[in-house]
mmCIF file of C-alpha atoms and ligand atoms in Angstrom:
data_model
loop_
_atom_site.group_PDB
_atom_site.id
_atom_site.type_symbol
_atom_site.label_atom_id
_atom_site.label_comp_id
_atom_site.label_asym_id
_atom_site.label_seq_id
_atom_site.Cartn_x
_atom_site.Cartn_y
_atom_site.Cartn_z
ATOM 1 C CA MET A 982 105.187 53.901 117.553
ATOM 2 C CA LYS A 983 107.013 56.950 116.225
ATOM 3 C CA ALA A 984 104.736 59.594 114.722
ATOM 4 C CA ILE A 985 104.844 63.213 113.577
ATOM 5 C CA ALA A 986 102.456 64.862 116.005
ATOM 6 C CA TYR A 987 101.106 68.374 116.539
ATOM 7 C CA ASP A 988 98.753 69.777 119.168
ATOM 8 C CA ARG A 989 98.317 73.325 117.893
ATOM 9 C CA TYR A 990 98.162 75.017 114.486
ATOM 10 C CA GLY A 991 101.400 76.581 113.273
ATOM 11 C CA PRO A 992 104.401 76.385 110.933
ATOM 12 C CA PRO A 993 106.488 73.224 110.342
ATOM 13 C CA SER A 994 108.508 73.950 113.519
ATOM 14 C CA THR A 995 105.319 73.095 115.464
ATOM 15 C CA ILE A 996 105.581 69.384 114.737
ATOM 16 C CA ARG A 997 107.368 66.845 116.950
ATOM 17 C CA LEU A 998 108.538 63.272 116.455
ATOM 18 C CA ARG A 999 106.789 61.538 119.354
ATOM 19 C CA ASP A 1000 106.085 58.079 120.741
ATOM 20 C CA LEU A 1001 102.364 57.385 120.528
ATOM 21 C CA ASP A 1002 100.228 54.266 120.963
ATOM 22 C CA ARG A 1003 99.507 52.348 117.769
ATOM 23 C CA PRO A 1004 95.987 53.093 116.568
ATOM 24 C CA THR A 1005 93.373 50.431 117.225
ATOM 25 C CA VAL A 1006 91.344 49.273 114.225
ATOM 26 C CA GLY A 1007 87.579 49.650 113.877
ATOM 27 C CA ASP A 1008 85.425 46.933 112.279
ATOM 28 C CA HIS A 1009 85.922 48.254 108.716
ATOM 29 C CA GLU A 1010 89.497 49.451 109.206
ATOM 30 C CA VAL A 1011 92.927 47.951 108.638
ATOM 31 C CA LEU A 1012 96.225 48.704 110.351
ATOM 32 C CA VAL A 1013 98.942 49.627 107.861
ATOM 33 C CA ARG A 1014 102.658 49.521 108.567
ATOM 34 C CA VAL A 1015 103.573 52.752 106.816
ATOM 35 C CA ARG A 1016 106.507 52.581 104.389
ATOM 36 C CA ALA A 1017 106.016 56.006 102.790
ATOM 37 C CA ALA A 1018 103.642 58.966 102.942
ATOM 38 C CA GLY A 1019 103.162 61.812 100.468
ATOM 39 C CA VAL A 1020 103.282 65.587 100.996
ATOM 40 C CA ASP A 1021 100.619 67.827 99.470
ATOM 41 C CA PRO A 1022 99.160 71.274 100.163
ATOM 42 C CA GLY A 1023 96.415 69.698 102.296
ATOM 43 C CA VAL A 1024 99.041 68.684 104.868
ATOM 44 C CA LEU A 1025 100.201 72.306 105.163
ATOM 45 C CA ILE A 1026 96.611 73.507 105.367
ATOM 46 C CA PHE A 1027 95.869 71.073 108.219
ATOM 47 C CA LEU A 1028 99.157 71.969 109.960
ATOM 48 C CA THR A 1029 98.713 75.738 109.795
ATOM 49 C CA GLY A 1030 94.924 75.767 110.192
ATOM 50 C CA ARG A 1031 94.912 78.256 107.309
ATOM 51 C CA PRO A 1032 92.683 79.177 105.565
ATOM 52 C CA TYR A 1033 90.426 79.173 108.643
ATOM 53 C CA LEU A 1034 87.689 77.370 106.705
ATOM 54 C CA VAL A 1035 89.668 74.141 107.187
ATOM 55 C CA ARG A 1036 89.168 74.311 110.954
ATOM 56 C CA LEU A 1037 85.530 73.329 110.503
ATOM 57 C CA ALA A 1038 86.883 69.912 109.530
ATOM 58 C CA ALA A 1039 90.223 69.842 111.356
ATOM 59 C CA GLY A 1040 89.177 71.239 114.762
ATOM 60 C CA LEU A 1041 88.092 74.772 115.659
ATOM 61 C CA ARG A 1042 90.659 75.645 118.336
ATOM 62 C CA ARG A 1043 93.221 72.892 117.951
ATOM 63 C CA PRO A 1044 93.758 69.929 115.616
ATOM 64 C CA ARG A 1045 91.412 67.052 116.374
ATOM 65 C CA VAL A 1046 93.721 64.406 114.828
ATOM 66 C CA PRO A 1047 97.162 64.560 116.472
ATOM 67 C CA VAL A 1048 99.126 62.922 113.625
ATOM 68 C CA LEU A 1049 99.885 64.684 110.348
ATOM 69 C CA GLY A 1050 99.712 63.226 106.821
ATOM 70 C CA ARG A 1051 97.089 61.653 104.550
ATOM 71 C CA ASP A 1052 98.653 59.799 101.578
ATOM 72 C CA VAL A 1053 100.033 56.417 102.520
ATOM 73 C CA ALA A 1054 101.729 53.348 101.056
ATOM 74 C CA GLY A 1055 102.551 50.340 103.182
ATOM 75 C CA VAL A 1056 101.705 46.808 104.279
ATOM 76 C CA VAL A 1057 98.517 45.655 106.013
ATOM 77 C CA THR A 1058 99.339 44.108 109.406
ATOM 78 C CA GLU A 1059 95.896 43.703 110.979
ATOM 79 C CA VAL A 1060 92.290 43.811 109.768
ATOM 80 C CA GLY A 1061 89.044 44.735 111.541
ATOM 81 C CA ALA A 1062 86.270 42.197 112.138
ATOM 82 C CA ARG A 1063 84.201 43.200 109.069
ATOM 83 C CA VAL A 1064 86.983 43.810 106.553
ATOM 84 C CA THR A 1065 86.446 41.732 103.412
ATOM 85 C CA ARG A 1066 88.830 43.043 100.742
ATOM 86 C CA LEU A 1067 92.226 43.074 102.450
ATOM 87 C CA ARG A 1068 94.439 40.669 104.396
ATOM 88 C CA PRO A 1069 97.596 40.977 106.479
ATOM 89 C CA GLY A 1070 100.607 41.116 104.181
ATOM 90 C CA ASP A 1071 98.823 43.014 101.367
ATOM 91 C CA GLU A 1072 100.855 45.882 99.906
ATOM 92 C CA VAL A 1073 98.503 48.853 99.602
ATOM 93 C CA TYR A 1074 98.277 52.541 98.786
ATOM 94 C CA GLY A 1075 95.641 55.165 99.502
ATOM 95 C CA THR A 1076 94.714 57.643 102.208
ATOM 96 C CA SER A 1077 94.184 57.753 105.954
ATOM 97 C CA LEU A 1078 92.178 60.273 107.948
ATOM 98 C CA ARG A 1079 94.037 59.277 111.124
ATOM 99 C CA GLY A 1080 97.492 60.529 110.100
ATOM 100 C CA SER A 1081 100.051 58.752 107.900
ATOM 101 C CA TYR A 1082 103.310 60.366 109.094
ATOM 102 C CA ALA A 1083 103.782 57.522 111.558
ATOM 103 C CA GLU A 1084 105.024 53.955 111.710
ATOM 104 C CA PHE A 1085 101.418 52.729 111.655
ATOM 105 C CA THR A 1086 98.088 54.169 110.613
ATOM 106 C CA ALA A 1087 94.550 52.786 110.738
ATOM 107 C CA THR A 1088 92.234 53.518 107.833
ATOM 108 C CA HIS A 1089 88.956 52.366 106.283
ATOM 109 C CA GLU A 1090 89.461 49.497 103.842
ATOM 110 C CA ARG A 1091 87.702 51.485 101.086
ATOM 111 C CA ARG A 1092 90.443 54.121 101.243
ATOM 112 C CA LEU A 1093 93.041 51.560 100.083
ATOM 113 C CA ALA A 1094 93.808 49.593 96.929
ATOM 114 C CA ALA A 1095 96.563 47.177 95.981
ATOM 115 C CA LYS A 1096 99.828 49.044 95.384
ATOM 116 C CA PRO A 1097 100.867 49.162 91.710
ATOM 117 C CA THR A 1098 103.350 46.320 91.305
ATOM 118 C CA ASN A 1099 105.818 48.400 89.301
ATOM 119 C CA LEU A 1100 106.180 51.221 91.876
ATOM 120 C CA THR A 1101 108.279 51.495 95.019
ATOM 121 C CA PHE A 1102 106.440 52.397 98.220
ATOM 122 C CA ALA A 1103 107.811 55.953 97.919
ATOM 123 C CA GLN A 1104 106.463 56.299 94.377
ATOM 124 C CA ALA A 1105 103.123 54.784 95.381
ATOM 125 C CA ALA A 1106 102.763 57.240 98.279
ATOM 126 C CA ALA A 1107 103.152 60.098 95.792
ATOM 127 C CA VAL A 1108 100.015 59.110 93.910
ATOM 128 C CA PRO A 1109 96.787 59.001 95.935
ATOM 129 C CA ILE A 1110 95.552 62.563 96.533
ATOM 130 C CA SER A 1111 97.364 64.185 93.606
ATOM 131 C CA GLY A 1112 96.553 61.341 91.233
ATOM 132 C CA MET A 1113 92.878 61.053 92.223
ATOM 133 C CA THR A 1114 92.531 64.824 91.794
ATOM 134 C CA ALA A 1115 94.277 64.746 88.412
ATOM 135 C CA LEU A 1116 92.071 61.859 87.285
ATOM 136 C CA ARG A 1117 88.929 63.697 88.338
ATOM 137 C CA ALA A 1118 90.079 66.838 86.520
ATOM 138 C CA VAL A 1119 90.926 65.054 83.255
ATOM 139 C CA ARG A 1120 88.335 62.262 83.093
ATOM 140 C CA ASP A 1121 85.291 63.625 84.939
ATOM 141 C CA THR A 1122 85.412 67.420 84.976
ATOM 142 C CA GLY A 1123 87.354 67.952 81.740
ATOM 143 C CA GLN A 1124 85.840 64.929 79.952
ATOM 144 C CA VAL A 1125 89.012 64.861 77.883
ATOM 145 C CA ARG A 1126 88.727 63.044 74.554
ATOM 146 C CA PRO A 1127 91.250 62.084 71.838
ATOM 147 C CA GLY A 1128 92.205 65.186 69.865
ATOM 148 C CA HIS A 1129 91.333 67.681 72.614
ATOM 149 C CA ARG A 1130 93.800 70.464 73.307
ATOM 150 C CA VAL A 1131 94.424 70.565 77.058
ATOM 151 C CA LEU A 1132 96.298 73.211 79.040
ATOM 152 C CA VAL A 1133 97.684 72.134 82.430
ATOM 153 C CA ILE A 1134 98.682 75.068 84.640
ATOM 154 C CA GLY A 1135 101.166 74.005 87.323
ATOM 155 C CA ALA A 1136 102.391 71.110 85.175
ATOM 156 C CA ALA A 1137 105.396 70.349 87.409
ATOM 157 C CA GLY A 1138 103.360 70.167 90.627
ATOM 158 C CA GLY A 1139 101.871 67.166 92.374
ATOM 159 C CA VAL A 1140 98.497 67.264 90.612
ATOM 160 C CA GLY A 1141 99.729 68.864 87.367
ATOM 161 C CA SER A 1142 102.528 66.358 86.711
ATOM 162 C CA GLN A 1143 99.989 63.529 86.872
ATOM 163 C CA ALA A 1144 97.315 65.465 84.942
ATOM 164 C CA VAL A 1145 99.732 65.943 82.014
ATOM 165 C CA GLN A 1146 100.343 62.203 81.815
ATOM 166 C CA ILE A 1147 96.688 61.221 82.256
ATOM 167 C CA ALA A 1148 95.534 63.711 79.601
ATOM 168 C CA LYS A 1149 98.121 62.258 77.201
ATOM 169 C CA ALA A 1150 96.843 58.763 78.018
ATOM 170 C CA TYR A 1151 93.327 59.987 77.107
ATOM 171 C CA GLY A 1152 94.622 61.042 73.680
ATOM 172 C CA ALA A 1153 94.892 64.802 74.169
ATOM 173 C CA SER A 1154 97.500 67.219 72.906
ATOM 174 C CA VAL A 1155 98.873 68.792 76.095
ATOM 175 C CA THR A 1156 100.464 72.140 76.836
ATOM 176 C CA GLY A 1157 102.050 72.463 80.277
ATOM 177 C CA VAL A 1158 102.663 75.719 82.144
ATOM 178 C CA CYS A 1159 105.547 75.801 84.614
ATOM 179 C CA ASN A 1160 108.572 77.812 85.749
ATOM 180 C CA PRO A 1161 111.739 77.740 83.592
ATOM 181 C CA THR A 1162 113.599 75.218 85.757
ATOM 182 C CA ALA A 1163 110.873 72.636 85.145
ATOM 183 C CA ILE A 1164 110.521 72.906 81.353
ATOM 184 C CA ASP A 1165 112.595 69.824 80.486
ATOM 185 C CA ALA A 1166 110.894 67.766 83.181
ATOM 186 C CA VAL A 1167 107.431 68.715 81.913
ATOM 187 C CA ARG A 1168 108.405 67.777 78.363
ATOM 188 C CA ALA A 1169 109.671 64.447 79.717
ATOM 189 C CA LEU A 1170 106.217 63.858 81.235
ATOM 190 C CA GLY A 1171 104.884 63.931 77.679
ATOM 191 C CA ALA A 1172 103.724 67.529 77.231
ATOM 192 C CA ASP A 1173 103.660 68.501 73.534
ATOM 193 C CA GLU A 1174 104.304 72.145 74.354
ATOM 194 C CA VAL A 1175 105.492 74.021 77.429
ATOM 195 C CA LEU A 1176 104.839 77.630 78.437
ATOM 196 C CA ASP A 1177 107.251 79.323 80.869
ATOM 197 C CA TYR A 1178 104.986 81.295 83.199
ATOM 198 C CA THR A 1179 107.686 83.877 83.880
ATOM 199 C CA ARG A 1180 107.767 84.854 80.171
ATOM 200 C CA GLU A 1181 104.462 83.925 78.547
ATOM 201 C CA GLU A 1182 100.824 84.103 79.506
ATOM 202 C CA ILE A 1183 98.322 81.323 78.948
ATOM 203 C CA ASP A 1184 96.266 83.296 76.374
ATOM 204 C CA ARG A 1185 99.324 83.630 74.092
ATOM 205 C CA ASP A 1186 97.671 81.573 71.333
ATOM 206 C CA GLY A 1187 94.149 82.891 71.882
ATOM 207 C CA PRO A 1188 91.084 80.838 72.846
ATOM 208 C CA VAL A 1189 92.334 77.424 71.686
ATOM 209 C CA TYR A 1190 92.051 74.975 74.572
ATOM 210 C CA ASP A 1191 89.132 72.584 74.917
ATOM 211 C CA VAL A 1192 90.058 72.026 78.546
ATOM 212 C CA VAL A 1193 92.093 74.186 80.944
ATOM 213 C CA ILE A 1194 93.150 72.497 84.196
ATOM 214 C CA ASP A 1195 94.314 75.096 86.690
ATOM 215 C CA THR A 1196 96.336 73.805 89.634
ATOM 216 C CA GLY A 1197 98.328 77.034 90.061
ATOM 217 C CA GLY A 1198 95.319 78.764 91.505
ATOM 218 C CA ASN A 1199 96.439 82.336 91.072
ATOM 219 C CA ARG A 1200 94.934 83.597 87.813
ATOM 220 C CA PRO A 1201 91.629 85.462 87.549
ATOM 221 C CA LEU A 1202 88.746 83.687 85.839
ATOM 222 C CA SER A 1203 88.735 86.309 83.063
ATOM 223 C CA LEU A 1204 92.302 85.411 82.045
ATOM 224 C CA LEU A 1205 91.654 81.671 82.264
ATOM 225 C CA ARG A 1206 88.616 82.065 80.019
ATOM 226 C CA ARG A 1207 90.657 83.936 77.393
ATOM 227 C CA ALA A 1208 92.564 80.678 76.747
ATOM 228 C CA LEU A 1209 89.393 78.550 76.493
ATOM 229 C CA ALA A 1210 87.809 77.615 73.170
ATOM 230 C CA PRO A 1211 84.110 78.447 72.840
ATOM 231 C CA ARG A 1212 82.201 75.891 74.958
ATOM 232 C CA GLY A 1213 85.488 74.761 76.537
ATOM 233 C CA THR A 1214 85.791 73.527 80.124
ATOM 234 C CA LEU A 1215 87.749 75.129 82.930
ATOM 235 C CA ALA A 1216 88.637 72.647 85.686
ATOM 236 C CA LEU A 1217 89.630 74.596 88.777
ATOM 237 C CA VAL A 1218 91.790 72.406 90.985
ATOM 238 C CA GLY A 1219 93.859 74.807 92.966
ATOM 239 C CA GLY A 1220 93.339 77.868 95.013
ATOM 240 C CA ASP A 1221 96.461 79.594 96.299
ATOM 241 C CA TRP A 1222 95.906 78.504 99.910
ATOM 242 C CA THR A 1223 98.397 81.048 101.281
ATOM 243 C CA ARG A 1224 96.180 83.876 99.992
ATOM 244 C CA GLY A 1225 93.383 85.135 102.263
ATOM 245 C CA ALA A 1226 92.918 84.034 105.883
ATOM 246 C CA VAL A 1227 89.351 82.710 105.644
ATOM 247 C CA LEU A 1228 88.798 81.159 102.185
ATOM 248 C CA GLY A 1229 92.419 81.187 100.977
ATOM 249 C CA GLY A 1230 92.400 81.528 97.210
ATOM 250 C CA TYR A 1231 89.399 79.210 96.972
ATOM 251 C CA GLY A 1232 86.846 81.998 96.440
ATOM 252 C CA ARG A 1233 87.039 81.408 92.673
ATOM 253 C CA GLN A 1234 85.927 77.823 93.164
ATOM 254 C CA VAL A 1235 83.224 78.254 95.750
ATOM 255 C CA LEU A 1236 81.739 81.551 94.513
ATOM 256 C CA GLY A 1237 83.102 82.949 91.230
ATOM 257 C CA ALA A 1238 82.954 79.938 88.913
ATOM 258 C CA PRO A 1239 79.503 78.603 89.906
ATOM 259 C CA LEU A 1240 77.944 82.068 89.550
ATOM 260 C CA LEU A 1241 79.660 82.967 86.273
ATOM 261 C CA SER A 1242 78.984 79.545 84.786
ATOM 262 C CA THR A 1243 75.263 80.293 84.679
ATOM 263 C CA VAL A 1244 75.730 83.217 82.289
ATOM 264 C CA VAL A 1245 78.667 82.301 80.006
ATOM 265 C CA GLY A 1246 79.165 79.622 77.319
ATOM 266 C CA HIS A 1247 82.140 78.005 79.039
ATOM 267 C CA ARG A 1248 81.801 75.214 81.591
ATOM 268 C CA LEU A 1249 83.523 76.497 84.728
ATOM 269 C CA ARG A 1250 83.861 73.764 87.334
ATOM 270 C CA ALA A 1251 85.583 73.206 90.665
ATOM 271 C CA VAL A 1252 87.319 69.827 90.904
ATOM 272 C CA SER A 1253 87.050 67.973 94.154
ATOM 273 C CA ALA A 1254 88.760 64.644 94.554
ATOM 274 C CA ARG A 1255 86.722 61.818 95.949
ATOM 275 C CA GLU A 1256 89.073 59.564 97.866
ATOM 276 C CA ARG A 1257 87.802 56.162 96.820
ATOM 277 C CA VAL A 1258 89.076 52.769 95.906
ATOM 278 C CA GLU A 1259 87.685 52.787 92.348
ATOM 279 C CA ASP A 1260 89.863 55.756 91.421
ATOM 280 C CA LEU A 1261 92.936 54.225 93.071
ATOM 281 C CA GLU A 1262 92.303 51.137 90.939
ATOM 282 C CA ALA A 1263 91.917 53.214 87.752
ATOM 283 C CA LEU A 1264 95.215 54.937 88.572
ATOM 284 C CA ARG A 1265 96.875 51.572 89.202
ATOM 285 C CA ASP A 1266 95.808 50.462 85.699
ATOM 286 C CA LEU A 1267 97.338 53.602 84.170
ATOM 287 C CA ILE A 1268 100.527 53.111 86.203
ATOM 288 C CA GLU A 1269 100.925 49.424 85.411
ATOM 289 C CA SER A 1270 100.321 50.104 81.688
ATOM 290 C CA GLY A 1271 103.248 52.548 81.755
ATOM 291 C CA ALA A 1272 101.093 55.613 81.027
ATOM 292 C CA LEU A 1273 101.604 57.204 84.459
ATOM 293 C CA THR A 1274 104.692 57.463 86.655
ATOM 294 C CA PRO A 1275 104.672 59.933 89.542
ATOM 295 C CA PRO A 1276 107.821 62.067 89.459
ATOM 296 C CA ILE A 1277 109.576 62.313 92.848
ATOM 297 C CA GLU A 1278 111.661 65.375 93.651
ATOM 298 C CA ARG A 1279 113.026 64.022 96.933
ATOM 299 C CA SER A 1280 112.354 61.657 99.849
ATOM 300 C CA TYR A 1281 112.908 62.565 103.522
ATOM 301 C CA PRO A 1282 112.982 60.236 106.546
ATOM 302 C CA LEU A 1283 110.155 60.629 109.079
ATOM 303 C CA ALA A 1284 112.392 62.488 111.551
ATOM 304 C CA GLU A 1285 113.041 65.180 108.907
ATOM 305 C CA THR A 1286 109.397 65.867 108.083
ATOM 306 C CA ALA A 1287 109.676 69.559 109.034
ATOM 307 C CA ASP A 1288 112.464 69.986 106.427
ATOM 308 C CA ALA A 1289 110.310 68.167 103.872
ATOM 309 C CA LEU A 1290 107.412 70.542 104.515
ATOM 310 C CA ARG A 1291 109.676 73.610 104.232
ATOM 311 C CA HIS A 1292 111.115 72.294 100.976
ATOM 312 C CA PHE A 1293 107.613 71.658 99.662
ATOM 313 C CA THR A 1294 106.561 75.225 100.486
ATOM 314 C CA ASP A 1295 109.655 77.119 99.360
ATOM 315 C CA GLY A 1296 111.652 74.822 97.085
ATOM 316 C CA HIS A 1297 109.578 74.847 93.867
ATOM 317 C CA PRO A 1298 109.767 71.051 93.726
ATOM 318 C CA ILE A 1299 109.399 69.276 90.400
ATOM 319 C CA GLY A 1300 107.037 66.439 91.226
ATOM 320 C CA LYS A 1301 106.342 65.093 94.675
ATOM 321 C CA ILE A 1302 108.034 65.199 98.059
ATOM 322 C CA VAL A 1303 107.699 61.958 100.016
ATOM 323 C CA ILE A 1304 108.273 60.940 103.648
ATOM 324 C CA THR A 1305 109.786 57.474 104.079
ATOM 325 C CA VAL A 1306 109.335 55.401 107.203
ATOM 326 C CA ASP A 1307 111.800 52.681 108.229
ATOM 327 C CA ALA A 1308 109.930 49.506 108.937
ATOM 328 C CA PRO A 1309 110.283 48.705 112.664
ATOM 329 C CA GLY A 1310 111.391 45.147 113.487
HETATM 330 N N1 NAP B 1877 90.273 70.006 94.812
HETATM 331 C C1 NAP B 1877 90.946 69.035 95.442
HETATM 332 O O1 NAP B 1877 90.386 68.041 95.881
HETATM 333 C C2 NAP B 1877 92.428 69.198 95.558
HETATM 334 C C3 NAP B 1877 93.224 68.088 95.788
HETATM 335 C C4 NAP B 1877 94.601 68.261 95.794
HETATM 336 C C5 NAP B 1877 95.120 69.540 95.629
HETATM 337 N N2 NAP B 1877 94.292 70.595 95.474
HETATM 338 C C6 NAP B 1877 94.788 71.952 95.300
HETATM 339 O O2 NAP B 1877 95.409 71.995 94.038
HETATM 340 C C7 NAP B 1877 96.506 72.900 94.070
HETATM 341 C C8 NAP B 1877 97.729 72.203 93.531
HETATM 342 O O3 NAP B 1877 98.067 71.107 94.355
HETATM 343 P P1 NAP B 1877 99.448 70.386 94.109
HETATM 344 O O4 NAP B 1877 99.510 69.261 95.047
HETATM 345 O O5 NAP B 1877 99.644 70.121 92.678
HETATM 346 O O6 NAP B 1877 100.428 71.550 94.579
HETATM 347 P P2 NAP B 1877 101.937 71.804 94.117
HETATM 348 O O7 NAP B 1877 102.649 70.495 94.036
HETATM 349 O O8 NAP B 1877 102.454 72.866 95.011
HETATM 350 O O9 NAP B 1877 101.791 72.348 92.626
HETATM 351 C C9 NAP B 1877 101.349 73.622 92.315
HETATM 352 C C10 NAP B 1877 102.106 74.038 91.084
HETATM 353 O O10 NAP B 1877 101.599 75.290 90.612
HETATM 354 C C11 NAP B 1877 102.688 76.004 90.088
HETATM 355 N N3 NAP B 1877 102.454 77.427 89.923
HETATM 356 C C12 NAP B 1877 102.515 78.411 90.855
HETATM 357 N N4 NAP B 1877 102.263 79.609 90.281
HETATM 358 C C13 NAP B 1877 102.052 79.370 88.962
HETATM 359 C C14 NAP B 1877 101.773 80.188 87.855
HETATM 360 N N5 NAP B 1877 101.630 81.503 87.969
HETATM 361 N N6 NAP B 1877 101.641 79.601 86.644
HETATM 362 C C15 NAP B 1877 101.760 78.288 86.494
HETATM 363 N N7 NAP B 1877 102.046 77.440 87.504
HETATM 364 C C16 NAP B 1877 102.178 77.984 88.732
HETATM 365 C C17 NAP B 1877 103.782 75.713 91.069
HETATM 366 O O11 NAP B 1877 105.020 76.010 90.458
HETATM 367 P P3 NAP B 1877 106.221 76.747 91.233
HETATM 368 O O12 NAP B 1877 106.929 75.665 91.949
HETATM 369 O O13 NAP B 1877 106.999 77.385 90.154
HETATM 370 O O14 NAP B 1877 105.590 77.754 92.176
HETATM 371 C C18 NAP B 1877 103.587 74.232 91.330
HETATM 372 O O15 NAP B 1877 104.320 73.435 90.441
HETATM 373 C C19 NAP B 1877 96.608 73.373 95.513
HETATM 374 O O16 NAP B 1877 95.928 74.608 95.614
HETATM 375 C C20 NAP B 1877 95.859 72.317 96.297
HETATM 376 O O17 NAP B 1877 95.341 72.812 97.512
HETATM 377 C C21 NAP B 1877 92.958 70.461 95.409
#
């Protein structure tokens, strides 16, 4: 099968389109014919091996998994001996730890759910990691309720664009923060108000937000707290991963917020997505009800994955970048 492979950490030019053997399936795994795969910062982190912390999971000296990519949408073609939920022919979406930028990937059945019927494969591949993270931030960490005022920083990004829509579905009044080129798009997602981060700061209106969801990852905790209502919740999703070789910008999450939270009235919480079927199913309900549609900036064929990754890093995309895979005969 064709796959986007890498055998050392580096920039997008490191990757190669190669012929590899199809993965074999374990007892609880299924083989998926990949139709589309999403791009998110995690892919760049695994590709570059930066911040170094990621190498504890990805391989200390070189990548342990040779194929890039995690989000996937496609069709089940084979099931392992103990798989109970899925059958060949099922259209699915979810994640794979064995690389999704390939014609086939094998993944645990509990990482997949039925694809929303009203989405294309490309749209479905844009959802899993970003959507599960957005859902966690809004529903679990933020505990957003009808009437809450919610601020979403990075509202045009992969997580933010879905967090805006999910917070609206939960009955909140939403303010999105984005760059000026994305203002109309963020309004179209349903945001009631939009702040242009090149002109206005998030504490413009004082401490008014019940929940602040930060996917931008580059503001100090003190500034974020100035926008939070007394007893409000800060949901820290992002750390600017390009900042700092060891922890990236994730120091706020792993050190600052937990320590500060013990002495201030605000709830300061790091959001970590659990990749699980229940959340994919909850997202499918939101999608099929019309409350959530992942915005796609652009799709690239598998052979142009390096261009897709460069565009993701430098192009200020509005919504998601997706890799599409032609179904082999
Ligand atoms: N905790 C988890 O489990 C988890 C899961 C997924 C992602 N993440 C993290 O969450 C972060 C966001 O992920 P993503 O997929 O949404 O990335 P993304 O698609 O790159 O979105 C990030 C957004 O932040 C915006 N931004 C940058 N600087 C900003 C500023 N000063 N003010 C407001 N917005 C700003 C960017 O806008 P511009 O285009 O204008 O720069 C972009 O739209 C990343 O750090 C990622 O590693 C964490």
